[in-house]
Coordinates of N, CA and C in Angstrom, one line a residue:
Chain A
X30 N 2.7 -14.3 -10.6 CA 1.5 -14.7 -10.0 C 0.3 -14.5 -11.1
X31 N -0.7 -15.4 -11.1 CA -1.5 -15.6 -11.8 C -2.0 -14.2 -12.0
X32 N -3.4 -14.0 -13.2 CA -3.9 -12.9 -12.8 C -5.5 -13.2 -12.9
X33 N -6.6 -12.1 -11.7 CA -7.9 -12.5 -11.9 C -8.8 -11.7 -12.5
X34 N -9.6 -11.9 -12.7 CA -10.7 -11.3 -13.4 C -12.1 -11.4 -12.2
X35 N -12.5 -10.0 -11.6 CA -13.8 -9.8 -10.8 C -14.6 -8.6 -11.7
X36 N -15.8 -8.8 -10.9 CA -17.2 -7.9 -11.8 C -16.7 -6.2 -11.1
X37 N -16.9 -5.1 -11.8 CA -16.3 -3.8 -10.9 C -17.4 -3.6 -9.5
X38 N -18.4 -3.9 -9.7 CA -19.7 -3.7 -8.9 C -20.3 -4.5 -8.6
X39 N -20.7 -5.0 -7.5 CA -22.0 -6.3 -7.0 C -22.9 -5.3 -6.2
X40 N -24.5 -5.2 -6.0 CA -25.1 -4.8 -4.8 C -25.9 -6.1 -4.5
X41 N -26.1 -5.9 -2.9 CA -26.4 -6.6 -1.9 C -27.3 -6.3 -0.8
X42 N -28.5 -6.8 -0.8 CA -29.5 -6.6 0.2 C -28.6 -6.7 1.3
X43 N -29.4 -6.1 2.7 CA -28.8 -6.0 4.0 C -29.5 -7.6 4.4
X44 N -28.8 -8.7 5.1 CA -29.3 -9.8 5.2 C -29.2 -10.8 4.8
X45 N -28.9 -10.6 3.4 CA -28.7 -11.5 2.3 C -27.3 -11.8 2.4
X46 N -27.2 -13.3 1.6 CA -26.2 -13.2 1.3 C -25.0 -12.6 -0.3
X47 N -24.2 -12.7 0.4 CA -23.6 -12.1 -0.8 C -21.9 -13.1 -1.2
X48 N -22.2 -13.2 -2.7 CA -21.4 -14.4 -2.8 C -20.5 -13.4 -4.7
X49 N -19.6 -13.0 -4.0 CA -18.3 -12.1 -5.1 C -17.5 -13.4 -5.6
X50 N -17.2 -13.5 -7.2 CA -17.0 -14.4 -8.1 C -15.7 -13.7 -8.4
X51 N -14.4 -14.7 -8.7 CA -13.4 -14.5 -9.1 C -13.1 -15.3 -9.9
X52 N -12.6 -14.8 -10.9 CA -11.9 -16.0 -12.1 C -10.7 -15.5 -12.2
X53 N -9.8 -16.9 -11.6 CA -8.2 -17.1 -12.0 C -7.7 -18.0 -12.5
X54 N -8.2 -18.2 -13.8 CA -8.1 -19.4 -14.9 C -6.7 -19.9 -15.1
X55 N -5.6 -19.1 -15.2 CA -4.0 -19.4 -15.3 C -3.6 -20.2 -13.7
X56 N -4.0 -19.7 -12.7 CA -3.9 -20.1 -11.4 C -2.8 -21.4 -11.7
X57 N -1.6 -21.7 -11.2 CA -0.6 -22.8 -11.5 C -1.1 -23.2 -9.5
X58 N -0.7 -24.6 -9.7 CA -0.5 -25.2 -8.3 C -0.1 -24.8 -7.2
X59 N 0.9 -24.1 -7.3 CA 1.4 -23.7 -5.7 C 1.0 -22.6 -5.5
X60 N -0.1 -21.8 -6.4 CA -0.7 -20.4 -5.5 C -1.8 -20.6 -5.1
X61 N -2.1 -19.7 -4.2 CA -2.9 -19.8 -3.4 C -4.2 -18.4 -3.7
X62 N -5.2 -19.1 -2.8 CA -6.0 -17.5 -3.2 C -6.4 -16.8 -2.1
X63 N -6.0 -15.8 -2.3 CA -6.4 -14.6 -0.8 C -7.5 -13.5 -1.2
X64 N -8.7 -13.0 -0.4 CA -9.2 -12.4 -0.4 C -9.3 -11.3 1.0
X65 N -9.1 -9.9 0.4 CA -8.9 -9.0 1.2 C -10.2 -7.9 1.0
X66 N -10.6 -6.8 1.9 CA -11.5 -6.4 1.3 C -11.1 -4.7 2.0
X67 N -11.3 -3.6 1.2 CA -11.0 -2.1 1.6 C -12.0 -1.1 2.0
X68 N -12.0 -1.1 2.9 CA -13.2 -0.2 3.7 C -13.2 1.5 3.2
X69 N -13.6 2.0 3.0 CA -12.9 3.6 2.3 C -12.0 4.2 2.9
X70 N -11.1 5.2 2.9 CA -10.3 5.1 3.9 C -9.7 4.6 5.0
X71 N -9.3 3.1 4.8 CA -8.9 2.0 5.5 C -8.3 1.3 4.7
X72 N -6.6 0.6 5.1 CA -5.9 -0.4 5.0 C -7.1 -1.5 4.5
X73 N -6.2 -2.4 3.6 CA -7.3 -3.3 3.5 C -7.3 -4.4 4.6
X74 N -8.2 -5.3 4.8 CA -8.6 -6.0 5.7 C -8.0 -7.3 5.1
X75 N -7.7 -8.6 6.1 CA -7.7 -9.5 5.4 C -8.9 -10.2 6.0
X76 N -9.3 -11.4 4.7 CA -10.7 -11.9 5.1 C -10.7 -14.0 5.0
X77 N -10.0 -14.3 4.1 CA -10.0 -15.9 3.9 C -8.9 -15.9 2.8
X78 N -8.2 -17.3 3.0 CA -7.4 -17.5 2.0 C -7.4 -19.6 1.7
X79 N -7.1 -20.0 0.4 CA -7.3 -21.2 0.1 C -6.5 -21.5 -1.0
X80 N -6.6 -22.6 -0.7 CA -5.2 -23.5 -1.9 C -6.4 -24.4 -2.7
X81 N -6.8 -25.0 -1.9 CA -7.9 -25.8 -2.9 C -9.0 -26.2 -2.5
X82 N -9.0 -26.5 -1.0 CA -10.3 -27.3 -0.2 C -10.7 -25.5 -0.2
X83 N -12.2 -25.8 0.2 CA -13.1 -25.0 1.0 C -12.6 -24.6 2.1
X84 N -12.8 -23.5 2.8 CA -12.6 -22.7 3.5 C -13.5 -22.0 3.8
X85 N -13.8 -21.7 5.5 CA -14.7 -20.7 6.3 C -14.2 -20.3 7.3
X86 N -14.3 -19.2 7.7 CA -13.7 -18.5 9.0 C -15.0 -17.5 9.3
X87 N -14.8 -16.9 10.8 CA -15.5 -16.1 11.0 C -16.6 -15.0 10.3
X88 N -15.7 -14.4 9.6 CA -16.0 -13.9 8.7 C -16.6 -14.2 7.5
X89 N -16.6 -15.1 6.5 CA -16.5 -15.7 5.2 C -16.5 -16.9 4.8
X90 N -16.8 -17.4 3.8 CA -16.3 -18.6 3.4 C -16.0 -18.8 1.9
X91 N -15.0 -19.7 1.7 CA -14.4 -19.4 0.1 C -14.5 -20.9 -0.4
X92 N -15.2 -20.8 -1.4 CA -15.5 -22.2 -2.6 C -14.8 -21.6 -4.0
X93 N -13.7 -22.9 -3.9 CA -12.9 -23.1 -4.7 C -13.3 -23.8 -5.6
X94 N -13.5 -23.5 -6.8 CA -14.2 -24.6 -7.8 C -12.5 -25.8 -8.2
X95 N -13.5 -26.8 -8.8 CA -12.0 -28.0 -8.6 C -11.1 -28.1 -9.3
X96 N -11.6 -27.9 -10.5 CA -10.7 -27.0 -11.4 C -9.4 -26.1 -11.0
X97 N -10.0 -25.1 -9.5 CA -9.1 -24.3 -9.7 C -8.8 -22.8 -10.1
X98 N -10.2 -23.0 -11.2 CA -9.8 -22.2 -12.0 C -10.6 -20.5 -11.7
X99 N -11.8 -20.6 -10.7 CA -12.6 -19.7 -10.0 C -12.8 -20.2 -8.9
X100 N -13.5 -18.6 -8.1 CA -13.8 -19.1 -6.6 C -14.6 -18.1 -6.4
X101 N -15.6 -18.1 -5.4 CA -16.5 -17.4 -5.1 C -16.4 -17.1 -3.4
X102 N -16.3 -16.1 -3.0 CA -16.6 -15.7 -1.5 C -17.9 -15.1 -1.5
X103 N -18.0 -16.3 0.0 CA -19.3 -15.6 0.8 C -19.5 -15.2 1.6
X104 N -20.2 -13.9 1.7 CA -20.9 -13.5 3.2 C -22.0 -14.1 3.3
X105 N -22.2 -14.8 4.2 CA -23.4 -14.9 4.6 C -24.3 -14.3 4.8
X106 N -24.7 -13.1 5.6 CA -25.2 -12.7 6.1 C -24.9 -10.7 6.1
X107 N -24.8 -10.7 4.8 CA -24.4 -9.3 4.3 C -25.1 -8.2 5.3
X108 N -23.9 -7.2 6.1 CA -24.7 -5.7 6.4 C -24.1 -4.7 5.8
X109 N -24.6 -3.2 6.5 CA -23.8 -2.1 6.1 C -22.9 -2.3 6.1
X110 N -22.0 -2.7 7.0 CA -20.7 -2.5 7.2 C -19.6 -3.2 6.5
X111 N -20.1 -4.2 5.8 CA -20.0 -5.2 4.9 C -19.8 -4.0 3.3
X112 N -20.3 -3.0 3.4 CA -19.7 -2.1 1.9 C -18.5 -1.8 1.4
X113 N -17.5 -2.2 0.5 CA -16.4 -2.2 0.6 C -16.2 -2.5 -0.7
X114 N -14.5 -2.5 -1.2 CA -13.8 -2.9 -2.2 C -13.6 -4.2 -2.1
X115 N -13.8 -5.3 -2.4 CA -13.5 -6.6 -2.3 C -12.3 -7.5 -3.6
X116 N -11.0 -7.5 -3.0 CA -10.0 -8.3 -3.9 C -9.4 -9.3 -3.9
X117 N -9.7 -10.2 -5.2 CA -10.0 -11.7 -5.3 C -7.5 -11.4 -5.7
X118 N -7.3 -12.4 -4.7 CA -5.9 -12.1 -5.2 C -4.9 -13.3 -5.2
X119 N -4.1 -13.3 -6.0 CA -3.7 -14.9 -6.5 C -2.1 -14.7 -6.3
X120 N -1.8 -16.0 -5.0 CA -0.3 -15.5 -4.3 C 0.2 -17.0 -4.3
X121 N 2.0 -16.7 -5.2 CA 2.7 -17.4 -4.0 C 2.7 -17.8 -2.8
X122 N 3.1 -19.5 -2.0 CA 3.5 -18.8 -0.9 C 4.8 -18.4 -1.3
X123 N 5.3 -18.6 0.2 CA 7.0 -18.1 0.0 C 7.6 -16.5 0.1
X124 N 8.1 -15.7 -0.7 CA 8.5 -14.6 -0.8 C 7.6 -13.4 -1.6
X125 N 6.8 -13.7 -2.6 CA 5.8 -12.9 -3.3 C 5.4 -12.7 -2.5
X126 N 4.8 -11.2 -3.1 CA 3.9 -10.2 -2.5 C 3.0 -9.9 -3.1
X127 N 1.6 -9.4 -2.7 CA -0.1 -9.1 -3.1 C 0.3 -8.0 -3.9
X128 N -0.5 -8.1 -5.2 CA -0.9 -7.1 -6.6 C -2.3 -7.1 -6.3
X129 N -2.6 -6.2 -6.0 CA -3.8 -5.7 -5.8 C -4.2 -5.1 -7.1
X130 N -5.6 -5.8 -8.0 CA -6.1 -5.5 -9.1 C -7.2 -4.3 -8.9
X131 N -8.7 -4.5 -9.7 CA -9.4 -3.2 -9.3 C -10.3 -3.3 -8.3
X132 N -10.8 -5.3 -8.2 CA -11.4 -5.6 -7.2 C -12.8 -5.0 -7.3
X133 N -14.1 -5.9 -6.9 CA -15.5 -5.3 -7.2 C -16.2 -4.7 -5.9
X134 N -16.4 -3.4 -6.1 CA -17.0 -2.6 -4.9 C -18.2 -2.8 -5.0
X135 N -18.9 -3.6 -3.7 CA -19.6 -4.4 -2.8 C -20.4 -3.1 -2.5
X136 N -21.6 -3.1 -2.8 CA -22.3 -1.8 -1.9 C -23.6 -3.0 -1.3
X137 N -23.9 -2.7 -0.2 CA -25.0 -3.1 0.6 C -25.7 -2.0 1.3
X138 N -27.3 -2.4 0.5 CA -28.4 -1.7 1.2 C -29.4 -2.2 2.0
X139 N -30.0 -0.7 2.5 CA -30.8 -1.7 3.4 C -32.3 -2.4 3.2
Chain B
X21 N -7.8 -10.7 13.9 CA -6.7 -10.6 13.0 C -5.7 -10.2 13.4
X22 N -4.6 -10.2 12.8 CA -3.1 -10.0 13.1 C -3.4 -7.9 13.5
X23 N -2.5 -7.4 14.2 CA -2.9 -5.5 14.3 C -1.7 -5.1 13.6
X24 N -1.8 -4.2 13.0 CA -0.1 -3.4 12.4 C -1.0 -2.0 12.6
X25 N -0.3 -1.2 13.3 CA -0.7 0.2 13.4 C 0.2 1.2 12.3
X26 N -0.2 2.4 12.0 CA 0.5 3.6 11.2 C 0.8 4.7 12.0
X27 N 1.6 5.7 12.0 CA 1.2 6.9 12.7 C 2.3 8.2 12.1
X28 N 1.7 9.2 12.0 CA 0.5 9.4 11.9 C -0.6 8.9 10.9
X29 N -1.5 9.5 11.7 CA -2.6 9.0 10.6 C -3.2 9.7 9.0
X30 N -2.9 10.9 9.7 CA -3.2 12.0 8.9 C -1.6 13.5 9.0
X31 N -1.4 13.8 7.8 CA -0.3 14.7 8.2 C -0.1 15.8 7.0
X32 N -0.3 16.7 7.6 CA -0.2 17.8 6.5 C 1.2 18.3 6.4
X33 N 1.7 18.3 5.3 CA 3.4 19.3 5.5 C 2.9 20.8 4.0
X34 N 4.1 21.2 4.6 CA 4.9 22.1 3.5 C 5.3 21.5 2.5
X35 N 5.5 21.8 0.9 CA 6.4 21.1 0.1 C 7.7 21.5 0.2
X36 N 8.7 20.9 0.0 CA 10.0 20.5 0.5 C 10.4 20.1 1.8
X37 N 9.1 19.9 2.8 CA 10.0 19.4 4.1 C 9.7 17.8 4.4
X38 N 10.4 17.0 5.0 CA 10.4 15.8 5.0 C 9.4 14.8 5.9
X39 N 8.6 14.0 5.6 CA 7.8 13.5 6.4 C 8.2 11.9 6.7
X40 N 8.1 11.6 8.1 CA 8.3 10.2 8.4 C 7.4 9.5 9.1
X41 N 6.8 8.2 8.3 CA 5.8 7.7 8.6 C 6.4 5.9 9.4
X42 N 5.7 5.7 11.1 CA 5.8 4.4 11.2 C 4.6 3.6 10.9
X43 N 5.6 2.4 10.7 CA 4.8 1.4 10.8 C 5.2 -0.3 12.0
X44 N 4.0 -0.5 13.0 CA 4.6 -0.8 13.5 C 3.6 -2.5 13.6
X45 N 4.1 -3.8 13.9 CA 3.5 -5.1 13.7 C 3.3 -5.1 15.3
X46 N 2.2 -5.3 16.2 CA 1.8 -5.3 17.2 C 1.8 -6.4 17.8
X47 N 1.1 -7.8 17.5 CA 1.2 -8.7 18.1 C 1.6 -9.8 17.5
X48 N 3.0 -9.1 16.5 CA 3.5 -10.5 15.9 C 4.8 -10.0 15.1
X49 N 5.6 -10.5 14.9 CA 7.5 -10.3 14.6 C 7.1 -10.2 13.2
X50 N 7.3 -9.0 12.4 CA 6.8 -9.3 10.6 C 9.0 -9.3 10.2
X51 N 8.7 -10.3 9.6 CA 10.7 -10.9 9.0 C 9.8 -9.8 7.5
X52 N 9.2 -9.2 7.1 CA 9.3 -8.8 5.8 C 7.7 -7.6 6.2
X53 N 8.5 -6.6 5.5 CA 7.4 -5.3 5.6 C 7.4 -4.9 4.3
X54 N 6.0 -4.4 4.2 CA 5.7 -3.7 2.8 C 5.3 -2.2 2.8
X55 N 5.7 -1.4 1.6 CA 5.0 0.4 2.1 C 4.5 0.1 0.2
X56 N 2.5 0.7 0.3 CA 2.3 0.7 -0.5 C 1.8 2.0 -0.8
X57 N 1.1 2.4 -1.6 CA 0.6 3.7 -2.0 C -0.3 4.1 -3.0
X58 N -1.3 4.9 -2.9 CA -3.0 4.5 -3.2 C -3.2 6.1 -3.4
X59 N -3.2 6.0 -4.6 CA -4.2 7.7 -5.0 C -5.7 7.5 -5.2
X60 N -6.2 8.4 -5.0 CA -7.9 8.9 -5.4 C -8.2 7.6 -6.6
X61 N -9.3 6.6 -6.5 CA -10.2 5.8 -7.5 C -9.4 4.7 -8.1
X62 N -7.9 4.8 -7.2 CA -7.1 3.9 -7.9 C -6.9 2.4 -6.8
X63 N -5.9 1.7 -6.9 CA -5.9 0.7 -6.3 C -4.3 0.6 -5.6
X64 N -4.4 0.3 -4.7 CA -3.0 -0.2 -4.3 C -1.8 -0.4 -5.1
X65 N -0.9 0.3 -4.9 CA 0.4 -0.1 -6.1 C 1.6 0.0 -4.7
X66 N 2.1 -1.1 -4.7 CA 3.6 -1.7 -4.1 C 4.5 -0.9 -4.3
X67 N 5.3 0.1 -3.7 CA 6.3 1.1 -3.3 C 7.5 -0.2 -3.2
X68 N 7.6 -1.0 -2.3 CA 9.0 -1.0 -1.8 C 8.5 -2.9 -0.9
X69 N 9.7 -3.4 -0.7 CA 9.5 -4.5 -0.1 C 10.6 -4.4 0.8
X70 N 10.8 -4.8 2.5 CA 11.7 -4.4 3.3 C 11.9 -6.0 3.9
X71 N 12.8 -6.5 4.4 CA 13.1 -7.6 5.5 C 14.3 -7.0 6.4
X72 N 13.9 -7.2 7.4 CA 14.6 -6.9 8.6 C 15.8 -7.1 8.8
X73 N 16.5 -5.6 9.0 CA 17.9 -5.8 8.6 C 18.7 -5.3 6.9
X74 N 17.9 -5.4 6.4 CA 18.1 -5.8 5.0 C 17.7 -4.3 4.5
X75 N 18.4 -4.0 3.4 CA 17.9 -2.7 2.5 C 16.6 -2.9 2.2
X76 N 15.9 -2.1 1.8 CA 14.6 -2.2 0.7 C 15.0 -2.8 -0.8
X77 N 13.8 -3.4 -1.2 CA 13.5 -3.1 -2.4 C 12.5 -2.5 -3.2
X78 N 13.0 -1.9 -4.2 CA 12.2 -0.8 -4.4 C 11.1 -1.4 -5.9
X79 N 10.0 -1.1 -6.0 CA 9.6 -1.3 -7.6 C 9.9 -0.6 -8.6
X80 N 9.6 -0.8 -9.6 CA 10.2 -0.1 -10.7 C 9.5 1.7 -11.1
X81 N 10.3 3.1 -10.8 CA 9.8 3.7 -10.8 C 9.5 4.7 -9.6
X82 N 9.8 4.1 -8.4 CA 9.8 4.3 -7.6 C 11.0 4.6 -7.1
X83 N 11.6 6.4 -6.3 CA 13.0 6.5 -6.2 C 12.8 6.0 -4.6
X84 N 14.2 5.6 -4.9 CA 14.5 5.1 -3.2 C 15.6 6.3 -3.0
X85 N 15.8 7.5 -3.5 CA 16.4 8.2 -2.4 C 15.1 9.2 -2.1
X86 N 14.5 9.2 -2.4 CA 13.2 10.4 -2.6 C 12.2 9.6 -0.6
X87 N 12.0 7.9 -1.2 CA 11.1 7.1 -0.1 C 12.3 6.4 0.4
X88 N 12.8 7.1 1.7 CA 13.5 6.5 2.8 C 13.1 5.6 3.0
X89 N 13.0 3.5 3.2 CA 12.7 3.1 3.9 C 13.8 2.1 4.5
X90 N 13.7 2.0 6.4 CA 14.2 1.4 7.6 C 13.3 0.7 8.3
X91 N 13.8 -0.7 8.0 CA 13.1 -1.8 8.8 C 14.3 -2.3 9.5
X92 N 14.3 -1.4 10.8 CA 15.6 -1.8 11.8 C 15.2 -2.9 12.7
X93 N 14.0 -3.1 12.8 CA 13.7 -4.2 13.9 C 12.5 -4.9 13.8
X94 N 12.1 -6.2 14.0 CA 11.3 -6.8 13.4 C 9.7 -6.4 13.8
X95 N 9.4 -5.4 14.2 CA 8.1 -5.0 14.6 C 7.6 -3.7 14.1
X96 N 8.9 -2.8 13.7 CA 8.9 -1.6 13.0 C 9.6 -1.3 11.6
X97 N 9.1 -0.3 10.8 CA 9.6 -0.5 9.6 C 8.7 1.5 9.5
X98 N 10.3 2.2 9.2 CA 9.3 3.7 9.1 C 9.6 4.1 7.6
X99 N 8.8 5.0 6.5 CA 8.7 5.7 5.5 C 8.9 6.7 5.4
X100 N 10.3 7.2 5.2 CA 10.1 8.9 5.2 C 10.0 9.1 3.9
X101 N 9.2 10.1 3.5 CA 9.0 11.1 2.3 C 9.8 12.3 2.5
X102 N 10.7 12.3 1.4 CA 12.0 13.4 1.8 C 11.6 14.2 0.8
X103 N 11.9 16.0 0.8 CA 11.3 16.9 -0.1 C 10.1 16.8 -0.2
X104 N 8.8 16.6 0.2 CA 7.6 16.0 -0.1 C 7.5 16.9 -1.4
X105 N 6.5 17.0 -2.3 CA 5.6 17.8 -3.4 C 4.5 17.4 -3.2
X106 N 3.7 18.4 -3.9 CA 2.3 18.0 -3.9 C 2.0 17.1 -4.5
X107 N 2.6 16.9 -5.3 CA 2.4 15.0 -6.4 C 2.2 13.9 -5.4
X108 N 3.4 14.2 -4.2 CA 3.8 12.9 -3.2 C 2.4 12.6 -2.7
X109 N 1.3 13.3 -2.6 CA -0.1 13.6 -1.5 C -0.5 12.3 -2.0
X110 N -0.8 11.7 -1.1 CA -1.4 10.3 -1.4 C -1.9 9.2 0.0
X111 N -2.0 8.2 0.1 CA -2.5 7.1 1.1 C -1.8 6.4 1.1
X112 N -0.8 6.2 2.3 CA 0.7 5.2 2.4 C -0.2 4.2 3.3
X113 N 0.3 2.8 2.8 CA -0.3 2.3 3.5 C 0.8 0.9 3.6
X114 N 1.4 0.4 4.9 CA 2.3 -0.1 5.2 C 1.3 -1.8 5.5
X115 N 2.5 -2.8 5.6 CA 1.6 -4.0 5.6 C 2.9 -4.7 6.1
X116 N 2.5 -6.3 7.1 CA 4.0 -6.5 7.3 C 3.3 -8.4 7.4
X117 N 4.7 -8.6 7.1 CA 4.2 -10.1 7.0 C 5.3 -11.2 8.3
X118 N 4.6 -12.1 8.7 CA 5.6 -12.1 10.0 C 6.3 -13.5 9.9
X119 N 7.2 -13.9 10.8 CA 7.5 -15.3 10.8 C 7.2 -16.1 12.3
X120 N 6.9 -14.9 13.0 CA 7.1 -15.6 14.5 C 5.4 -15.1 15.3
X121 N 5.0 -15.9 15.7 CA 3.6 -15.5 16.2 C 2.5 -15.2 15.2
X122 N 2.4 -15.3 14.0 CA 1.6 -15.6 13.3 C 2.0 -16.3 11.5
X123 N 0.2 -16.3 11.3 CA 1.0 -17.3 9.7 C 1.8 -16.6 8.9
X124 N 2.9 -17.3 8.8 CA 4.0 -16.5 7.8 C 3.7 -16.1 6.9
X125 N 3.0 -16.7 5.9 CA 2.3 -15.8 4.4 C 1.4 -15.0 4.5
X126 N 0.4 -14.7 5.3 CA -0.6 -13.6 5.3 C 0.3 -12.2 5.7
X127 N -0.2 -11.5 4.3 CA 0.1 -10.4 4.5 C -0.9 -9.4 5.4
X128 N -0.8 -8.6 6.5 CA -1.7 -7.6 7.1 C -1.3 -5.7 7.5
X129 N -2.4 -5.3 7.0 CA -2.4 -4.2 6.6 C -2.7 -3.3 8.0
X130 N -1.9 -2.0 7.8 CA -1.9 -1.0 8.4 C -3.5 -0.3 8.2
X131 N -3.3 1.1 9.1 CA -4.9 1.8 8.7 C -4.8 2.9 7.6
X132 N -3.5 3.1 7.0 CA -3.2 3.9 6.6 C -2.9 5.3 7.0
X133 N -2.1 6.1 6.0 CA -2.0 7.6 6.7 C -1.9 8.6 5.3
X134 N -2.8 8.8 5.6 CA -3.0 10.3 4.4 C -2.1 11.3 4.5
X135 N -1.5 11.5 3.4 CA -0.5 12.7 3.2 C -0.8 13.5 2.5
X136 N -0.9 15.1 2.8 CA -1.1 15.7 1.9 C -0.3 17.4 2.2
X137 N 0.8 17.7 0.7 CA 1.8 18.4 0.9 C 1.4 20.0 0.2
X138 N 1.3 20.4 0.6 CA 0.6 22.4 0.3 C 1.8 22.6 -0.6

C-alpha cells in the first residue's frame, strides 16, 4: 500500500473550518483513501473514504485532487470534540489491512 | 457507524497470569477481524489478522503462542494475553471487517481496553 505524508499538528478555531492535507504521491489505481480519526483513549473512528470523486458524509468531506496524488479532509464546522489524531490512510480494496502512520493531531480551540 | 464493542475495558492483572480480551461486531457479520496494539505517543501497530474459522495471522515479531487469537464465530473474535509481563501493558485495540450487513472494506474499530500487568 502506498505511503502518506501528513503535517504532525494542525490548530483550529472552534467554528471554523478545518481542512487536514494528505499527500499520497505513489497512490497506484486501485487504492483507495480512508480517513480515520483517534480520540485519546479511544479506538479510532472511521470518518470518509474515496477512490477518486469527492466525497461527503455526515461528518466530513474528502477532495481528492485529480492527480490522485493528495487529498484534503474537511470539517466544516470544527468543535471541541473534533480534537483528535487524524489519519490520512492509503488501502487496498480486497484483503489488505490499515497501517496506521503518525497522523496530524488536530487540536481545536475555543 | 458500524459498533464493535471490547470487554473489558480496563484490566489490571498480576504478571504471569493470563488475560482474555473480547471482541465483539454488533450490528454486522465481520468474515475478517483484526487485534491491534498501541503504547504511550505511538501509533497503532497490527498484532494479528483473523478470518472466521481460520487460524490467525500473525505480523512479524509478534508470538502467536504468547497472543492467543479465536475468531470462532463471525461476530466474535477474543485475545488472550498468556503469562502477561509488564512489557505486555499496553492498548489492545480490536477492529473487524464484515461481509454481511455492512461495506465489506471498511474497517471499524473497537473502544479499546487498557492492560496493565503489576
Amino acid at each position: 500500500d502506498a505511503k502518506t505524508t501528513q503535517p504532525p499538528s494542525m490548530d483550529c478555531a472552534e467554528g471554523r473550518a478545518a481542512n487536514l492535507p494528505c499527500n499520497h504521491s505513489t497512490i497506484s489505481g486501485n487504492e483507495y483513501v480512508y480517513w480515520y480519526r483517534q480520540i485519546h483513549s479511544q479506538g479510532p473512528q472511521y470518518i470518509i473514504h474515496g477512490l477518486k470523486n469527492n466525497e461527503t458524509n455526515e461528518m466530513a468531506s474528502l477532495i481528492i485532487t485529480e492527480d490522485r496524488k493528495s487529498s484534503t479532509l474537511i470539517l466544516p464546522h470544527a468543535t471541541l470534540r473534533d480534537t483528535a489524531v487524524y489519519y490520512c490512510i492509503v488501502r487496498n480494496s480486497g484483503y489488505s489491512t490499515l497501517t496506521f502512520g503518525k497522523g496530524t493531531m488536530l487540536l481545536v480551540s475555543p | 457507524g458500524a459498533v464493535v464493542s471490547q470487554h473489558p475495558s480496563r484490566v489490571i492483572c498480576k504478571s504471569g497470569t493470563s488475560v482474555k480480551i473480547e471482541c465483539r461486531s454488533l450490528d454486522f457479520q465481520a468474515t475478517t477481524m483484526f487485534w491491534y496494539r498501541q503504547f504511550p505517543k505511538q501509533s497503532l501497530m497490527l498484532m494479528a489478522t483473523s478470518n472466521e474459522g481460520s487460524k490467525a495471522t500473525y505480523e512479524q515479531g509478534v508470538e502467536k503462542d504468547k497472543f492467543l487469537i479465536n475468531h470462532a464465530s463471525l461476530t466474535l473474535s477474543t485475545l488472550t494475553v498468556t503469562s502477561a509481563h509488564p512489557e505486555d501493558s499496553s492498548f489492545y485495540i480490536c477492529s473487524a471487517r464484515g461481509g454481511i450487513g455492512r461495506d465489506t472494506d471498511t474497517q471499524y474499530f473497537g473502544p479499546g481496553t487498557r492492560l496493565t500487568v503489576l
